[in-house]
Every structure is written in structure tokens, then in C-alpha cells.
Coordinates of C-alpha atoms and ligand atoms in Angstrom, one line a residue:
X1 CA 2.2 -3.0 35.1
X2 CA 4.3 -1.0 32.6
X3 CA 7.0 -2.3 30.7
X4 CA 10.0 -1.2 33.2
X5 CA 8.4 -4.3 35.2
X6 CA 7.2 -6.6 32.4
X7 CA 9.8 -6.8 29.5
X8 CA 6.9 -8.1 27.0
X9 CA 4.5 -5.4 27.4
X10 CA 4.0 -2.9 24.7
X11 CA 2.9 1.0 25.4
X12 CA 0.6 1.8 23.1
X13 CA 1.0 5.9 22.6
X14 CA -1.8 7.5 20.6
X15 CA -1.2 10.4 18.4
X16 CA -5.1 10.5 17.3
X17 CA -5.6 14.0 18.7
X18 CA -2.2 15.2 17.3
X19 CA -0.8 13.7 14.0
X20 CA -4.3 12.4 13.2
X21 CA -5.6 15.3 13.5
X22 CA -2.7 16.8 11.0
X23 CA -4.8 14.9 7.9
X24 CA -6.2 17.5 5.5
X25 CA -9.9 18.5 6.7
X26 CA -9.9 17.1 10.2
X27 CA -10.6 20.0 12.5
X28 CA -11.6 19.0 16.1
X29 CA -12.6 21.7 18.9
X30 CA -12.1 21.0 22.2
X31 CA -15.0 19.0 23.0
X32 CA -14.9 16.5 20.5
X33 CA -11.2 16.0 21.3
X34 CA -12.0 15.7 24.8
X35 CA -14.7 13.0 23.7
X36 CA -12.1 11.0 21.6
X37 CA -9.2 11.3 24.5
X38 CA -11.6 9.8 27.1
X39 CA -12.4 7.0 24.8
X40 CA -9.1 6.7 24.3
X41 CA -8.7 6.2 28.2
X42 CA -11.5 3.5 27.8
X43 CA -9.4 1.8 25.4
X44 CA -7.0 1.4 27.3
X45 CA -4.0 3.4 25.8
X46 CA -0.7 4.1 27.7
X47 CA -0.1 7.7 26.6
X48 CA -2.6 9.9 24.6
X49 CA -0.7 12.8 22.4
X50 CA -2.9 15.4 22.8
X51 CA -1.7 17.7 20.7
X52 CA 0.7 20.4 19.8
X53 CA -0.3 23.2 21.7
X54 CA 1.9 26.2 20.4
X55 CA 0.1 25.9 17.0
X56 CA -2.7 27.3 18.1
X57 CA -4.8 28.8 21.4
X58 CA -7.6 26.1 20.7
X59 CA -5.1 23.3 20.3
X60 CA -3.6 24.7 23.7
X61 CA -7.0 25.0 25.5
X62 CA -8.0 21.3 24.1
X63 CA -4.6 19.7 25.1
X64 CA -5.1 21.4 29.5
X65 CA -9.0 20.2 29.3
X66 CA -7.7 17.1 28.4
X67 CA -4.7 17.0 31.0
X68 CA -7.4 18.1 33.5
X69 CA -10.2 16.0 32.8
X70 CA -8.7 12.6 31.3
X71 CA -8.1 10.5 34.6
X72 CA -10.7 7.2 34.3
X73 CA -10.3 4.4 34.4
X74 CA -6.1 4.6 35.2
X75 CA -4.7 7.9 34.1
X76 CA -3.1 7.6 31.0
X77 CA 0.1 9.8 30.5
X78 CA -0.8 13.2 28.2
X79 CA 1.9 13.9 26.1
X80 CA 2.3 17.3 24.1
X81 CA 4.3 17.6 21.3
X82 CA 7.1 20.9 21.1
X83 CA 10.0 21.8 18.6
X84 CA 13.0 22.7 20.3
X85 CA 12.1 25.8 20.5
X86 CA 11.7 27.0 24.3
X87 CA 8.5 28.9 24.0
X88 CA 7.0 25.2 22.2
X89 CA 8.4 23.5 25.1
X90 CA 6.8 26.3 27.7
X91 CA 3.3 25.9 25.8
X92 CA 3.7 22.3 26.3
X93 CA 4.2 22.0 30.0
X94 CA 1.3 25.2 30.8
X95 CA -0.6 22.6 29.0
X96 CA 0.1 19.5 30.4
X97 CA 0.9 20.1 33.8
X98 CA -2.3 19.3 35.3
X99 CA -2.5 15.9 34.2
X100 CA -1.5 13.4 37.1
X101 CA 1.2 11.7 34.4
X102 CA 2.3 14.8 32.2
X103 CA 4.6 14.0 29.4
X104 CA 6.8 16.7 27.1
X105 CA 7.6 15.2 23.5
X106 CA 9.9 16.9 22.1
X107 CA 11.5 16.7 18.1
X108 CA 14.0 18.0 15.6
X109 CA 15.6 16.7 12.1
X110 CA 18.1 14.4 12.0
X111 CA 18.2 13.8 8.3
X112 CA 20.1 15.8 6.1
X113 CA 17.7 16.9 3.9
X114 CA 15.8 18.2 6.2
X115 CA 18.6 20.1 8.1
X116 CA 19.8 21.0 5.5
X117 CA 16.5 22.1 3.2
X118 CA 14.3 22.9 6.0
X119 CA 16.2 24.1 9.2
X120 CA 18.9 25.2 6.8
X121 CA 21.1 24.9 9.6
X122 CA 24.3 22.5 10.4
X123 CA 24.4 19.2 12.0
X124 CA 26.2 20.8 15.1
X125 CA 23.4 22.9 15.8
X126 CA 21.1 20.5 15.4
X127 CA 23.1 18.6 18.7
X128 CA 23.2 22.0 20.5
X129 CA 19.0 22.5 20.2
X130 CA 18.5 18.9 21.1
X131 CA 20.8 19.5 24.2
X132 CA 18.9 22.3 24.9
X133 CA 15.5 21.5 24.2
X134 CA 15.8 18.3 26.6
X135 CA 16.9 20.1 29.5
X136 CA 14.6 22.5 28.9
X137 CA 11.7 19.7 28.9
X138 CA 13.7 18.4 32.0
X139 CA 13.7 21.2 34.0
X140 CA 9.7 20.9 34.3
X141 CA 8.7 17.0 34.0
X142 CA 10.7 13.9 34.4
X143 CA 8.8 12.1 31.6
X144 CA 10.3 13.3 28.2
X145 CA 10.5 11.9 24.8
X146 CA 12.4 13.2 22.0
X147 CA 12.0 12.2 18.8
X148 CA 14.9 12.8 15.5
X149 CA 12.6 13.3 13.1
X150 CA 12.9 11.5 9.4
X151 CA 15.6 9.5 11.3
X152 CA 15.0 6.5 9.3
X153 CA 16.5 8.9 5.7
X154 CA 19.5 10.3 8.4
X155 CA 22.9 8.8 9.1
X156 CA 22.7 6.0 11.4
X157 CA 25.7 7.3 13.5
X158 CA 24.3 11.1 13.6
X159 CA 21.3 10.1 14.9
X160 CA 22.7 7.4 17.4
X161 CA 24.6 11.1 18.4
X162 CA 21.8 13.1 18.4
X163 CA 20.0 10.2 20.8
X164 CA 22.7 9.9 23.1
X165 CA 22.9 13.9 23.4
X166 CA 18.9 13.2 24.3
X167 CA 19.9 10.7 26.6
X168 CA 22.3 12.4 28.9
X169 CA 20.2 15.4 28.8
X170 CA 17.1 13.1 30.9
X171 CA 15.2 11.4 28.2
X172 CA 12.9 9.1 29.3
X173 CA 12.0 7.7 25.5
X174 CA 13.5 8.0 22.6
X175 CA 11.3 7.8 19.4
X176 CA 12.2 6.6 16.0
X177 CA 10.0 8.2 13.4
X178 CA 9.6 6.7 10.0
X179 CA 8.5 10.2 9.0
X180 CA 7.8 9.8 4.8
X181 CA 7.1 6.5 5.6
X182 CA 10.1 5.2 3.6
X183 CA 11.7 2.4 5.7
X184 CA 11.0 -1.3 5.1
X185 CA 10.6 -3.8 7.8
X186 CA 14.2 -5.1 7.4
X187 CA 15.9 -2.3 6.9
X188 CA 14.3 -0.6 9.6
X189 CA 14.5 -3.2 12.5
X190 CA 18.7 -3.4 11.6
X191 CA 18.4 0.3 12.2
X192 CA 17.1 -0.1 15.7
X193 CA 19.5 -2.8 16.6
X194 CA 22.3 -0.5 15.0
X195 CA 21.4 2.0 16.9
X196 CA 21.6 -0.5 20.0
X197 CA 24.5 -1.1 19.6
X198 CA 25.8 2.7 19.2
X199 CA 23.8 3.7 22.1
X200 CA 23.8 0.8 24.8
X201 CA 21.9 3.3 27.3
X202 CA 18.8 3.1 25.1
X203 CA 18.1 -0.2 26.9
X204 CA 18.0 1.3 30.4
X205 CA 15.1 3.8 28.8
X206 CA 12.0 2.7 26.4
X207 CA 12.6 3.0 22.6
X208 CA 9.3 3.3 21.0
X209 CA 8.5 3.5 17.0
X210 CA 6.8 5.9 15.2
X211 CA 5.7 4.9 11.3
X212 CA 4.2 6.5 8.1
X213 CA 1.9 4.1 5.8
X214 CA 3.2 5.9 2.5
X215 CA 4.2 2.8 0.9
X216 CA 1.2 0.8 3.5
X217 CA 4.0 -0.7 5.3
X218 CA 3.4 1.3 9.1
X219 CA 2.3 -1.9 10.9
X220 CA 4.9 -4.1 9.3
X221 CA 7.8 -1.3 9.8
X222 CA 6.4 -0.8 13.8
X223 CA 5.9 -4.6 14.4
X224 CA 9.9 -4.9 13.0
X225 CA 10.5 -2.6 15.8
X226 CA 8.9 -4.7 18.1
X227 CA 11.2 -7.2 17.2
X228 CA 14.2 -5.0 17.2
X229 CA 13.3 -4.2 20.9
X230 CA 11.1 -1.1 20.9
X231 CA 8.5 -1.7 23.5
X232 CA 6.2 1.5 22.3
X233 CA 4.5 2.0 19.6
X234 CA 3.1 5.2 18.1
X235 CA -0.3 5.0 16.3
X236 CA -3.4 6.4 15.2
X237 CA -7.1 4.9 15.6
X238 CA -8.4 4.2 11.7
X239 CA -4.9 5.2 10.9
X240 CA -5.5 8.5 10.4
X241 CA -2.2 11.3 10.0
X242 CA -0.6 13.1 8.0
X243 CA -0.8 11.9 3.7
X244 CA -1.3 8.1 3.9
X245 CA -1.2 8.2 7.5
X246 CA 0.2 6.8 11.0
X247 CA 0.2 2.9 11.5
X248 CA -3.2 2.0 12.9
X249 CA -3.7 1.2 16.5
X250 CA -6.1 -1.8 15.9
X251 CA -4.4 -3.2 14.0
X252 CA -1.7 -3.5 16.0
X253 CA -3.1 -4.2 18.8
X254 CA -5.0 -6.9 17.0
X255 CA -1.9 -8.3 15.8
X256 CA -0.6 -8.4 19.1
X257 CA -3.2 -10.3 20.6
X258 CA -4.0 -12.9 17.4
X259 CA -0.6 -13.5 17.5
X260 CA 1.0 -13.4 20.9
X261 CA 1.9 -16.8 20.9
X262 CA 4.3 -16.7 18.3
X263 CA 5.5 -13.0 18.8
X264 CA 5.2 -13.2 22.7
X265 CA 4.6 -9.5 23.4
X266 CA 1.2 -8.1 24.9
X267 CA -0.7 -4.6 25.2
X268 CA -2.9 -3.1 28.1
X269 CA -5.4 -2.1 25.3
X270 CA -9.3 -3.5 26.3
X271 CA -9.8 -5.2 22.7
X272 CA -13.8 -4.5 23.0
X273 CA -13.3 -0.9 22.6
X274 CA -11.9 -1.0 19.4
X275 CA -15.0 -0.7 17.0
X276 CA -16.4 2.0 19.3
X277 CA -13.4 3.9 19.0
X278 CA -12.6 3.7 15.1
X279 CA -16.8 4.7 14.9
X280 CA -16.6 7.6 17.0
X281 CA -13.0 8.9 15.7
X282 CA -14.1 8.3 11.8
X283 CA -17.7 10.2 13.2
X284 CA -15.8 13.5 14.7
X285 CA -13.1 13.2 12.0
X286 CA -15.4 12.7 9.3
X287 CA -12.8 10.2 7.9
X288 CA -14.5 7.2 6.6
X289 CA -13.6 3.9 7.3
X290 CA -12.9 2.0 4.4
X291 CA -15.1 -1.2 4.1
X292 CA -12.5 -3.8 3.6
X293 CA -9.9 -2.1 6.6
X294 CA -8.5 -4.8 8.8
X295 CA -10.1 -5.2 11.8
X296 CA -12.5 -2.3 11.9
X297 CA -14.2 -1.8 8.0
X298 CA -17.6 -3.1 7.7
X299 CA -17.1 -6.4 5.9
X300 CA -13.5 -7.2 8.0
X301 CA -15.6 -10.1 9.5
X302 CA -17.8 -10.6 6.4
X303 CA -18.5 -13.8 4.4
X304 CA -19.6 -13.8 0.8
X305 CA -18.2 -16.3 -0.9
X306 CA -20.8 -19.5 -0.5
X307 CA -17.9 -21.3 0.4
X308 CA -16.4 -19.4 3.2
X309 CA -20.5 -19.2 4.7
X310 CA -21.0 -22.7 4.6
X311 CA -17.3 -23.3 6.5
X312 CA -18.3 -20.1 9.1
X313 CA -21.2 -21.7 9.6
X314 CA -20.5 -25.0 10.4
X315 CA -17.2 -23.5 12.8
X316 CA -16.3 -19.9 13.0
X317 CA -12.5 -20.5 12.6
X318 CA -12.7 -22.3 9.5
X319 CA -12.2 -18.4 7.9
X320 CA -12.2 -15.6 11.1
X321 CA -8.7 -15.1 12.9
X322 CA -10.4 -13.2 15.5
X323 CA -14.1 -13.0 16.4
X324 CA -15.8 -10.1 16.2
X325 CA -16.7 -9.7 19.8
X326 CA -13.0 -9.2 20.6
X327 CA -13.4 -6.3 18.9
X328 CA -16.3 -4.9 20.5
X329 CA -18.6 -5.7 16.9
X330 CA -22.1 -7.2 17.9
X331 CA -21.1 -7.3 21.5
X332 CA -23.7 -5.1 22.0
X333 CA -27.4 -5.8 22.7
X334 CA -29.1 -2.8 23.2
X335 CA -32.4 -2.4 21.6
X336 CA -34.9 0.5 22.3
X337 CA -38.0 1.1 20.7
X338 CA -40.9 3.9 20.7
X339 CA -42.2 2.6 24.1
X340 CA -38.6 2.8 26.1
X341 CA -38.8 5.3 28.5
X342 CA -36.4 8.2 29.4
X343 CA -35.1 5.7 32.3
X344 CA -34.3 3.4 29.9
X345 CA -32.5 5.9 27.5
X346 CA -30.4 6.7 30.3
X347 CA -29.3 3.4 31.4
X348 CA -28.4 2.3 27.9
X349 CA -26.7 5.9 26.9
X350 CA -24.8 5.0 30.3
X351 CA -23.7 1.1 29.0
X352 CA -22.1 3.2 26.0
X353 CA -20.1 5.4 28.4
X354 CA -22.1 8.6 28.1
X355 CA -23.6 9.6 31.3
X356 CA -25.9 12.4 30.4
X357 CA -28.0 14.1 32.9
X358 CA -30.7 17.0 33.1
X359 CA -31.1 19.1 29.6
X360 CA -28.5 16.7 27.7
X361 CA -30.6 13.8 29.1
X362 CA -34.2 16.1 27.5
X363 CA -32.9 16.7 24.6
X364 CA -31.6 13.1 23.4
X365 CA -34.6 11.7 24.8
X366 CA -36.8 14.1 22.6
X367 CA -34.5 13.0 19.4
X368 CA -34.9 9.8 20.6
X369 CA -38.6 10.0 20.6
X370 CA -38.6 11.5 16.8
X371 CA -36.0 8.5 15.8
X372 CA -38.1 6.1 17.2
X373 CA -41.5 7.1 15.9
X374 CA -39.5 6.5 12.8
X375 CA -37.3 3.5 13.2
X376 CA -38.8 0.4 14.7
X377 CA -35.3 -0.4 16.5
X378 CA -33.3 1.9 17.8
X379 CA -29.6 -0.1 18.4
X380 CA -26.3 0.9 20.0
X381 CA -25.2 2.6 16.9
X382 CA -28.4 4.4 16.4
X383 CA -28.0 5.8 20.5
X384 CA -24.2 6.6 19.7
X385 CA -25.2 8.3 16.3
X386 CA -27.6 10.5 17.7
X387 CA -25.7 11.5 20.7
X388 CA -22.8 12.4 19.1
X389 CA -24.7 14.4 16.8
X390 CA -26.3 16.2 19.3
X391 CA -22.8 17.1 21.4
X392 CA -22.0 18.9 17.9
X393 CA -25.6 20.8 17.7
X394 CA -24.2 22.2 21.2
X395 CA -21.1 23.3 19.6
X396 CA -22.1 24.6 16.1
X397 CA -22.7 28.5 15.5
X398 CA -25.4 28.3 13.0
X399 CA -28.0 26.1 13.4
X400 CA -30.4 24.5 11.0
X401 CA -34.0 25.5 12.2
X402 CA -36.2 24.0 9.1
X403 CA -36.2 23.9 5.8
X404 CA -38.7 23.5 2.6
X405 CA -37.6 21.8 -0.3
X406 CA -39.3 21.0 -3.6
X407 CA -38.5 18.3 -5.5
X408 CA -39.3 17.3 -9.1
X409 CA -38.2 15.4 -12.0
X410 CA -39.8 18.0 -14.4
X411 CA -38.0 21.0 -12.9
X412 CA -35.1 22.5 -11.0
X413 CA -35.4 21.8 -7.3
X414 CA -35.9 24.7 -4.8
X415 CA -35.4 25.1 -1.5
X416 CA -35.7 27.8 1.5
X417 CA -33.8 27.3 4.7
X418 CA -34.4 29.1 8.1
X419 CA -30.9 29.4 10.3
X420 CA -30.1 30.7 13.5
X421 CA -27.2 32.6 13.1
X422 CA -24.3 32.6 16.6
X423 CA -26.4 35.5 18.1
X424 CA -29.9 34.5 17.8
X425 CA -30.9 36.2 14.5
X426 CA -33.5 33.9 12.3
X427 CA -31.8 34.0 8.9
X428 CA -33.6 32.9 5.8
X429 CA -32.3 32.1 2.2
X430 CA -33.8 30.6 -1.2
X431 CA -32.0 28.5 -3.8
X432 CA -33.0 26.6 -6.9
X433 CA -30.3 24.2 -7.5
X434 CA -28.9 21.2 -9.5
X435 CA -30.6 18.7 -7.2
X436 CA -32.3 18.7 -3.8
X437 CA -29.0 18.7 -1.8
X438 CA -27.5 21.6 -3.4
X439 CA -30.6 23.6 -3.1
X440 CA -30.1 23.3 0.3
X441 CA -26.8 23.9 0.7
X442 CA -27.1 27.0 -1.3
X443 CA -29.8 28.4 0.3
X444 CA -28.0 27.9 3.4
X445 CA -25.1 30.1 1.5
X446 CA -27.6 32.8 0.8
X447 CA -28.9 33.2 4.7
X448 CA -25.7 32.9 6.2
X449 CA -23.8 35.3 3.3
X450 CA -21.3 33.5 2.4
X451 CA -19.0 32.3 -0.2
X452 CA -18.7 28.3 0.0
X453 CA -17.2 25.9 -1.9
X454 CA -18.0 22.5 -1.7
X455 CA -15.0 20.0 -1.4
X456 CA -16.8 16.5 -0.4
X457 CA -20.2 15.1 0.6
X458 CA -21.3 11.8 1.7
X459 CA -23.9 9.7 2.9
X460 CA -23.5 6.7 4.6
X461 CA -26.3 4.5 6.6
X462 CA -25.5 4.5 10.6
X463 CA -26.8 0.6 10.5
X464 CA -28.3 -1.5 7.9
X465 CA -31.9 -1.7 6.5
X466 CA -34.4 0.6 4.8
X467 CA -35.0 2.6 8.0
X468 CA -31.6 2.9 8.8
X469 CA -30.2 6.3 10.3
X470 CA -28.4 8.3 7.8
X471 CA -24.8 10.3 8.4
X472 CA -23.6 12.5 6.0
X473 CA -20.2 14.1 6.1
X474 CA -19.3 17.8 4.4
X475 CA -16.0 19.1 3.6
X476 CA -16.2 22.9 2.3
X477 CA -14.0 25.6 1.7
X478 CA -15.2 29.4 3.0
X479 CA -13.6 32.3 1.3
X480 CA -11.4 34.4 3.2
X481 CA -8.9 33.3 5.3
X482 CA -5.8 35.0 7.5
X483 CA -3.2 34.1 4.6
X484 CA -5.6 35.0 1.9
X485 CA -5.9 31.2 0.9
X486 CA -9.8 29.4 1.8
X487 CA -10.4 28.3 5.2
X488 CA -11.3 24.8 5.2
X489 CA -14.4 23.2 7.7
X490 CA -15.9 19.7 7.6
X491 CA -19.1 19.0 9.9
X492 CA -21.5 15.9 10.4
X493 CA -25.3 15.4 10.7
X494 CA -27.6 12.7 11.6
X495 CA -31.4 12.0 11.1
X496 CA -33.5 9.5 9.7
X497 CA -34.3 11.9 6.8
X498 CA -30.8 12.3 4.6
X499 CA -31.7 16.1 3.7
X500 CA -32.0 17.1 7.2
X501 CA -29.1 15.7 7.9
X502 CA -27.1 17.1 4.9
X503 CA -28.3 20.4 5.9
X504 CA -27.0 19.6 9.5
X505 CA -23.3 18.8 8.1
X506 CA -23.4 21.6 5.9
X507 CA -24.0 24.5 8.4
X508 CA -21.8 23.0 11.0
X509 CA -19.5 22.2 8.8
X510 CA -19.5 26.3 7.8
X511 CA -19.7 27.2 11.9
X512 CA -16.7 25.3 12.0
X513 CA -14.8 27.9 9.2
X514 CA -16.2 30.5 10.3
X515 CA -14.6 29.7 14.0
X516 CA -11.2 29.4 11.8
X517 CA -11.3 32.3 10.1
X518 CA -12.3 34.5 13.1
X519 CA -9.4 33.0 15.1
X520 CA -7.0 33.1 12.1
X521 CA -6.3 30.0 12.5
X522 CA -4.4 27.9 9.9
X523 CA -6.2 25.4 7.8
X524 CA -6.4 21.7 9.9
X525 CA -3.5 20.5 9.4
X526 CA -1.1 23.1 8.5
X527 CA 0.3 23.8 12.0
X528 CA 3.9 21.6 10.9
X529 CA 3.6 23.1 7.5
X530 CA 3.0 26.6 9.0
X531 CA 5.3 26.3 11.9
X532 CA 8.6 29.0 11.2
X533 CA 11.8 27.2 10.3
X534 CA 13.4 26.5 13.6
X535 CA 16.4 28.7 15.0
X536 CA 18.8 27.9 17.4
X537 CA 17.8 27.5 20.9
X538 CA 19.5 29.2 23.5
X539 CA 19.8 27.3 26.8
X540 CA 17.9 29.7 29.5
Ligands
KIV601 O1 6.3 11.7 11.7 C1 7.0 12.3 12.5 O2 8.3 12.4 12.4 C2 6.4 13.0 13.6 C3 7.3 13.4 14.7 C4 6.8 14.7 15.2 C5 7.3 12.4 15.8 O3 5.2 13.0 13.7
ZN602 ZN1 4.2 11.6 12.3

């Protein structure tokens, strides 16, 4: 039931894949976004916002795949973002039109600092390319949103024009972005029932929300929204988006279900996904999760203080709001050890959602095998972990063969890697470095022949205890890139031994540039920066 049958229901519209994928670092290629979106499906989420496919071929190609592929358990609707512009709109619907519920979302300025400082056009024009842009949208699919961008720094009244124009023109939703994340809670829901009142029509459509945490208000500004009538809400799992980010799906949808009682509103969103999600988006993303984030950071349901143990102890809700089950934490049980045969692999691969089958099923039992010999327990994480990793070792140009690394107190560390380079070749490089790490990652420079700079490296443990799985992140910078400027790549590895696993990130996090820089595609997360001030659309 959607919310043109159930007043109370909230759509939850994910912009993971597009505005989360805007933060500085994140590039996804089509398989891992396919991954997230059909997670995202599992979740439970009305609309997924796949992307914005003019930007780029590979943000076109990943947007269709998704349109094509993401149809379990209920299709969700695949929205694809456009400017007014008609060939945006056009690259939109070639991208989206095989999904069973396609969606067009289309935006433009309604601030004046942006019209006038960025469009550097006029207020009337602005009108005419929404006017436009809608129809255009309309001419292909029924289901359109438009958004006025920064419409919470614009003139009530020109933006209540602006929506009306959308309105008339077919919109199906109209979408109030908080774009610099500026708004407070309420200021912003007396916006939304000022712009009620200016546009009465906007209750015969759904008004949805769309915040910015610069000022860490997203969640409060989109639940004043709620209240204001807006029955979706646009959001990102972790929070991830552009700067500070979009509000975070969990923890609305975790509001929404602690508190329903009181606020009376309710989501389609299957709670027990949640920490599966947030792990596998902050795995792809290489965004970490910070570990006191509501709902999904690692001590969000942790005790420490004697006090709050002894109360948790003797009843949970002494001190939790919400048990960790809802959320999918320790729900759980798997547990595979050394003697668990491939069988068993594939049933509990299969509980997690990843049905894997032939060679994919081989070669994650044979790193299962080597994780096991290793690791007394292998868990859910641990399976997750290494699958993921291995769906990137499919994807990554280079590959890490081996390596040799010597390691002393009493001198310089030195290392030799062997890498496969894209067509087969078995390159080899040497490097004495600063410490065990950078040897490595500099002798992976010296096969591959290239200039790297290193932005970020971590290490994190999959799970706890002293055989725990290690993931380690890289963020890097390659030399060269279409506008002169670096290209930037981030990659992820996984193994029980953290080196291996370092060297893992590093060379896929350099596939990932090199794959930039061959396409000429913008640095992740330039595509809005990038995109060419907007000119007038002509109605065709
Ligand atoms: O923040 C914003 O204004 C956006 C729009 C494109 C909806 O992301
Ligand atoms: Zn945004």
C-alpha cells in the first residue's frame, strides 16, 4: 500500500547511488552499484535514485542495469536524476525505461543566489525551463518529480510559482531540498505549510523532503516535514552525500518506528536490513561508520558505564530504545568453521542474500577454506566480508599476485610485489620504504608505473578478537587526469593478514583511477560541480 491509499505511510526514496555517491572519494562501478540497489530493494525502499546518468557513460550504464535487474522482492520505483536540460532528461528515460516503475527527477534553482550566481539567468527563465523540463519528463513517463533546488534560501512565493508551474505541467512529486543544509526544523516545516497554502494542489500529489546535515540537523529538518505533511522522505544509508551529507535513512526509519506512537506515521522499510545495508554501503563506499552513529556505529547498542550494564542486565529497556535485532545486529547465527563443507557455504552465503553458483561458488569456498584454516569461526560478517571482497577482485584491473616483505626494527623495510597487470602481463616492482605498508604500496607504484599519491589508509577489524578479519580502505590520487588535475580512486581488501589486504586496497584502489582516467571521467563526485551552467530549454 502506498501513501495515495494510507495517509500515514512514508516513501522512503534513496539517493545512496546518486547524492551519496557525490561525497568526495566514493566511486562505484556498475556492479557494486548494482549490489547496493538490490539491497536496497531488500530493505525495503520505495524509490531508489540511481543516479544521474548524463554525467557520465558508466553512471548511464549502472542506472539501465539497475532499471533492468532491480525487481525482488516488490519493484521499487528507479528514479534518475536530470537538469532541465532536454538531452539530461533524454539520458534519463534511455536509462530508466526498462524498469517496471521508471521515475524522471528532474531540478533547477529557485534561490536567487543561485540564479543569479550560477545559472546567471532571470527568474522568468527559470519558470520557462521548469515548464519545459516537466513536459518534457511527461512526454515519456507519468511518474515525475521536480525538485527547486536550494529552495529552502529562495522566496517562499517564487518557489510556490515555480511548484505550481511543475504542477500543471504533470508532476507527480514535488521535492523540497534543503540543499546547504541551512533550514531549521521550525523554519522549515512553516515553509512547507506556507507553501500549502500557496499551492493547495500539492495535497492531491506527494510532497517529499530532501535535507543536508551541514549544521547535523537533516533528520530533525525532514522529520519537521513529516509533520508539515510531506509523506516522502529523501535519504542516504550511513548518511552519506555531498559535504556533511544527506539525512540518514536509519535513522529515520528508526525514528519512525521507536516512535510511531506518538508521531503516528509508518515506513514499508524491513528494519532487519538495516545493519547489513549501512555494512555493505560503508564496505563499497569505503566510508566508515563512525562508532558512536545512531542506530548503526558499533557501540550504538553498547554499555560501558557499570551502571547502565548492571540495569541492561537485569531488563534491556532500562537503557536501549530499540533492540538490536530490529536492526538486523546479532540476528544472525551463522557460524562456519574449517570442517563446513562447500554445501554449507552455499546455504549460509544464500541466508545473506548472495546466491552464488559454479566458479563464484569455487572461488569463495577456496577463500573460505584459507580463512578458516586461520580463524576458528568464521561468522556472518566474516562470509559477507570475503564475498564482497571477492566481487571486487572480479572487477579490479591489476591484481595482487604475491608479495615479499621484510620487516625489521634495525632497518628500512623492503618489499617486492608481483601484479598482473589488465592484460595478463606479470609485473614486478621493489621498494624499501618508511614501514612495511608503504614498501608495499610503493613497490606496487614501481610494477604498475605509476605516479600515486596517497590520500587515506585504514584498517579496521571485520569482527572482534585476535583472529579477526582485517579491512583496509585506500584513498589515492593518480597523476594525470582529463582536466590536468589528479584522478582520485579508493579500493578495499580483505584477509586475515592486514598487509595482504592493504596491498589488495591499494591496487584496486589504482584499477579504479586508472578506469577514470582512461574514460576521462571526472573525479567522484564532480559531476554537479562539473555539469555546464544550464541554458534555456527550448520546448521540442
Ligand atoms: O541537494 C539538492 O538540492 C539535490 C537536488 C538535486 C534534489 O540533491
Ligand atoms: Zn542533495
Amino acid at each position: 500500500m502506498d501513501n495515495r491509499t494510507d495517509p500515514d505511510r512514508v516513501l522512503i526514496f534513496d539517493t545512496t547511488l546518486r547524492d551519496g555517491e557525490q561525497s568526495p572519494g566514493i566511486s562505484l562501478n556498475t556492479q557494486e552499484k548494482l549490489e547496493i540497489a538490490q539491497q536496497l530493494a531488500r530493505l525495503g525502499v520505495d524509490v531508489i535514485e540511481a543516479g544521474f546518468p548524463i554525467t557520465s557513460p558508466g553512471d548511464f550504464e549502472a542506472v539501465q542495469e539497475i532499471a533492468r535487474r532491480v525487481h525482488d522482492p516488490g519493484p521499487p520505483v528507479i528514479a534518475a536524476l536530470a537538469r532541465t536540460h532536454v538531452a539530461d532528461i533524454d539520458a534519463a528515460y534511455n536509462a530508466v525505461r526498462d524498469a517496471p516503475r521508471p521515475r524522471i527527477h528532474v531540478f533547477i534553482s529557485t534561490s536567487d543566489i543561485h540564479i543569479r550566481h550560477q545559472l546567471q539567468t532571470t527568474r522568468e527563465d527559470v519558470k520557462g525551463q521548469a515548464r519545459a523540463a516537466v513536459a518534457h519528463a511527461k512526454q515519456y513517463l507519468d511518474d515525475v518529480e521536480f525538485s527547486p533546488m536550494d529552495a529552502t534560501r529562495a522566496e517562499l512565493e517564487f518557489t510556490a510559482e515555480v511548484c505550481q508551474i511543475a504542477i500543471d505541467e504533470g508532476a507527480t512529486t514535488i521535492n523540497i531540498p534543503d540543499t546547504v543544509g541551512y533550514t531549521m526544523p521550525h523554519e522549515f516545516e512553516a515553509y512547507l505549510r506556507g507553501l500549502y497554502e500557496l499551492v493547495p494542489q500539492l495535497r492531491e500529489i506527494v510532497l517529499s523532503v530532501h535535507c543536508h546535515d551541514d549544521l547535523g540537523l537533516a533528520v530533525a529538518n525532514s522529520l519537521a516535514g513529516l509533520r508539515a505533511g510531506a509523506r516522502q522522505v529523501e535519504c542516504a544509508v550511513n548518511g552519506i552525500g555531498e559535504r556533511a551529507g544527506n539525512a540518514s535513512l536509519e535513522e529515520l526509519v528508526m525514528l519512525l518506528h521507536t516512535r510511531q506512537a506518538e508521531i503516528g506515521l509508518h515506513t514499508a522499510a524491513n528494519t532487519r536490513e538495516i545493519a547489513r545495508s549501512s555494512r555493505l554501503v560503508s564496505r563499497l563506499t569505503g566510508y566508515p561508520v563512525q562508532p558512536n552513529k545512531a542506530i548503526v556505529g558499533r557501540n550504538a547498542f553498547a554499555h560501558e558505564s557499570g551502571i547502565h550494564q548492571d540495569g541492561v542486565l537485569k531488563e534491556r529497556t532500562t537503557y536501549e530504545i530499540m533492540d538490536a535485532t530490529t536492526v538486523g545486529l546479532e540476528a544472525n547465527s551463522i557460524v562456519l568453521g574449517k570442517h563446513s563443507g562447500r554445501h554449507a557455504l552455499q546455504q549460509a552465503l544464500s541466508e545473506l542474500g548472495f546466491e552464488l553458483t559454479g566458479q563464484s561458488l569455487s572461488t569463495a569456498f577456496k577463500r573460505f577454506k584459507d580463512i578458516a584454516d586461520k580463524k576458528k569461526h568464521v561468522t556472518a560478517m566474516d562470509l559477507e566480508a570475503l564475498v564482497t571482497d571477492e566481487l571486487r577482485e572480479e572487477l579490479a584491473g591489476y591484481q595482487l599476485e604475491w608479495f615479499d616483505v621484510e620487516a625489521s626494527s634495525r632497518r628500512p623495510p623492503h618489499a617486492t610485489v608481483g601484479v598482473r597487470a589488465p592484460d595478463g602481463e606479470e609485473l614486478t616492482g621493489s621498494f624499501t620504504g618508511d614501514g612495511p605498508v608503504d614498501a608495499i604500496f610503493r613497490a606496487i607504484n614501481a610494477a604498475t608505473g605509476t605516479e600515486v599519491r596517497l590520500r587515506e589508509f585504514r584498517v579496521d577489524a571485520v569482527t572482534g578478537g585476535q583472529d579477526a578479519l582485517g579491512e583496509t580502505s585506500v584513498v589515492l590520487e593518480l597523476a594525470g587526469g582529463a582536466s590536468g588535475e589528479p584522478v582520485i580512486g579508493a579500493g578495499q581488501g580483505v584477509s586475515t593478514d592486514i598487509l595482504e589486504a592493504a596491498g589488495r586496497a591499494y591496487v584496486r584502489a589504482l584499477s579504479s583511477a586508472v578506469r577514470h582516467r582512461e574514460l576521462g571521467l571526472p573525479a567522484p563526485g564532480d559531476a554537479e560541480r562539473e555539469a555546464p551552467v544550464a541554458q534555456p530549454v527550448t520546448a521540442s
